[in-house]
């Protein structure tokens, strides 16, 4: 369990060019497990995730961790919806986050080898990362995010456009991270994946948290008509 | 027509026999333009990178200024440098007019905006690509600059090569500030202008061959660099 949590969002609002993209959101994230964020396109999932990670400017309200902001910044990682590959080799992409924090070289190599094996890219360490397939890039981005052993991991639709095998690999890595007490907050379009992984869940609609609850209740007995409609696959206005 | 054919033949011989005049002029050209390239790169590469990733008060103005400077006719640059370095000018006491140093100064002024502008363009694209990741990884300002320079090194090399290409082929400014003095400030372009005027096509063409070879070499390098860039290989 991490000392960083709970994370508390208080009256958070994000406005861009006069348009309200998010909020007001009031939310406390408990210290353990995996929180799944679902909702239709444009409902504010990505914006909420970025707010939590501290990379989105707030127009109003506050997001606070249980530790000082500087320390919190060091202990979290984020996997973007479109993986960002450094124009370097696979191995150098894995090394990069550790080099930034001046990790001893031997330690870096041990971690890099471990993660290369874990994501099945040990034979392609010297390949330029930009030449990997979509699924491989996503796995590399995930490994690069986990290599610093963050307390909190954010993932924005990590399996969008991936085939079954890659999705399974990624979910298995996430399960392992969970057993090692990494706090995970992620979004997904895949309701099957949401059911498989979620400890608790949030339903975003029009920039606000429309419904939330522990996974057991959230998926079996949705309370609002909108979430019921979302699960049926209806288009929500 | 015969003149030109004869010229071509003797030009060929001048090149393959490493004619002393030809060698000397070519080497001086390289010396002047490479010096200008190094100085301009030292100024322009960090400047272009800085402009791409830092927001500051006069950023837009600086970029406009850079683009305006890029359009300066070399002859006008030559004129300005001439006035500044002439005996009655502010830097007259240095006695630099009609020396290779004056030519280097003029070329630095001509190619620095070009290199900075290409660098800025390339680095802005790379920064847009990397921005979210580098912020998320909690990098310091200095770490960001190092990462961009390292991963954008092919673009930086391309920018420098483009500057070198412009410098080595330039004639207007260096003719004015260098004076095209034999054994002192005569370089490929000014010598070609002179020999053509005299009607000595052999030497002019031989010098032209060398210049063309240099230009082609530079362009092949740029092409190769941007291809390896696209394919993501070094
Ligand atoms: N920088 C921005 N400027 C203006 N609008 C934005 C910006 N980023 C996102 N949006 C808009 O904000 C809304 C929420 O976006 P997002 O959080 O990406 O939703 P989701 O991830 O649920 O699809 C969308 O309508 C999107 O178009
Ligand atoms: Mg999104």
Coordinates of N, CA and C in Angstrom, one line a residue, chain A residues 50 53 55 70 73-74 76-78 80 84-88 96-97 100 128 130-131 144 148, chain B residues 125-126 129-130 132-139 143 146-147 150-151 154-155 229 231-233:
Chain A
X50 N -5.4 12.9 -16.8 CA -4.3 13.8 -16.9 C -4.3 14.8 -15.7
X53 N -2.8 12.9 -12.8 CA -1.4 12.8 -13.0 C -0.7 14.1 -12.8
X55 N -0.7 16.7 -15.1 CA -0.1 17.3 -16.3 C -1.2 18.1 -17.0
X70 N 6.0 17.3 -4.9 CA 7.2 17.0 -5.6 C 7.5 15.5 -5.4
X73 N 5.1 13.5 -7.6 CA 5.4 13.5 -9.0 C 6.4 12.4 -9.4
X74 N 7.3 12.1 -8.4 CA 8.4 11.1 -8.7 C 7.8 9.7 -8.7
X76 N 4.9 8.4 -9.7 CA 3.8 7.9 -10.6 C 4.3 7.9 -12.0
X77 N 3.5 7.1 -12.8 CA 3.9 6.9 -14.2 C 2.6 6.9 -15.0
X78 N 2.7 7.2 -16.3 CA 1.5 7.4 -17.2 C 1.8 6.8 -18.5
X80 N 0.4 6.8 -22.2 CA -0.5 7.5 -23.1 C -1.3 6.7 -24.0
X84 N 4.1 7.0 -26.9 CA 5.2 7.9 -27.4 C 6.5 7.1 -27.3
X85 N 7.1 6.9 -28.5 CA 8.3 6.2 -28.6 C 9.4 7.2 -28.7
X86 N 10.5 7.1 -27.9 CA 11.7 7.9 -28.2 C 12.3 7.4 -29.4
X87 N 13.0 8.3 -30.2 CA 13.6 7.8 -31.4 C 15.0 7.2 -31.0
X88 N 14.8 6.1 -30.3 CA 16.0 5.3 -29.9 C 15.7 3.8 -30.0
X96 N 15.9 4.8 -20.5 CA 15.7 6.3 -20.3 C 15.2 6.7 -18.9
X97 N 14.0 6.2 -18.5 CA 13.5 6.7 -17.2 C 14.5 6.5 -16.0
X100 N 17.4 9.0 -16.1 CA 17.0 10.4 -15.7 C 17.2 10.5 -14.2
X128 N 15.1 -0.1 -33.5 CA 14.6 1.3 -33.3 C 13.1 1.1 -32.8
X130 N 10.6 3.0 -32.9 CA 9.6 3.5 -33.8 C 9.2 2.5 -34.8
X131 N 10.0 1.4 -35.0 CA 9.7 0.4 -36.0 C 8.9 -0.7 -35.4
X144 N 8.2 0.6 -19.8 CA 9.0 1.9 -19.5 C 8.3 2.6 -18.4
X148 N 10.4 2.2 -13.2 CA 10.9 2.9 -12.0 C 10.1 2.4 -10.8
Chain B
X125 N 8.9 20.1 -34.0 CA 8.2 18.8 -34.3 C 8.5 17.8 -33.2
X126 N 9.8 17.6 -33.0 CA 10.3 16.6 -32.0 C 9.7 16.9 -30.6
X129 N 6.2 15.9 -30.3 CA 6.1 14.5 -30.2 C 6.4 14.0 -28.7
X130 N 7.4 14.6 -28.2 CA 8.0 14.1 -26.9 C 7.3 14.8 -25.7
X132 N 4.5 15.4 -23.9 CA 3.8 14.7 -22.8 C 4.6 13.7 -22.1
X133 N 5.4 13.0 -22.8 CA 6.2 11.9 -22.1 C 7.3 12.6 -21.2
X134 N 7.9 13.6 -21.7 CA 9.0 14.2 -20.9 C 8.4 14.9 -19.7
X135 N 7.3 15.5 -19.8 CA 6.6 16.1 -18.7 C 6.2 15.0 -17.7
X136 N 5.6 14.0 -18.2 CA 5.2 12.9 -17.3 C 6.4 12.2 -16.6
X137 N 7.5 12.1 -17.2 CA 8.7 11.5 -16.6 C 9.4 12.5 -15.6
X138 N 8.8 13.7 -15.5 CA 9.3 14.6 -14.5 C 10.7 15.1 -14.8
X139 N 11.0 15.3 -16.1 CA 12.4 15.7 -16.5 C 12.7 17.2 -16.1
X143 N 17.5 18.3 -18.8 CA 17.3 16.9 -19.3 C 16.5 16.9 -20.6
X146 N 18.8 18.1 -23.4 CA 19.7 17.1 -23.8 C 19.1 16.0 -24.6
X147 N 17.9 15.6 -24.2 CA 17.1 14.5 -24.9 C 16.8 14.9 -26.3
X150 N 20.0 15.1 -28.5 CA 20.5 13.8 -28.9 C 19.6 13.1 -29.9
X151 N 18.3 13.1 -29.6 CA 17.4 12.4 -30.5 C 17.1 13.1 -31.8
X154 N 20.2 14.0 -36.1 CA 20.2 13.9 -37.5 C 19.7 15.2 -38.1
X155 N 18.6 15.8 -37.5 CA 18.0 17.0 -38.0 C 19.0 18.2 -37.8
X229 N 16.4 9.0 -41.1 CA 15.5 9.6 -40.2 C 14.1 8.9 -40.3
X231 N 13.3 6.1 -41.7 CA 13.3 4.7 -41.4 C 13.7 4.5 -39.9
X232 N 14.1 5.5 -39.2 CA 14.4 5.4 -37.8 C 15.7 4.7 -37.6
X233 N 16.6 4.8 -38.5 CA 17.9 4.1 -38.3 C 19.0 5.2 -38.3

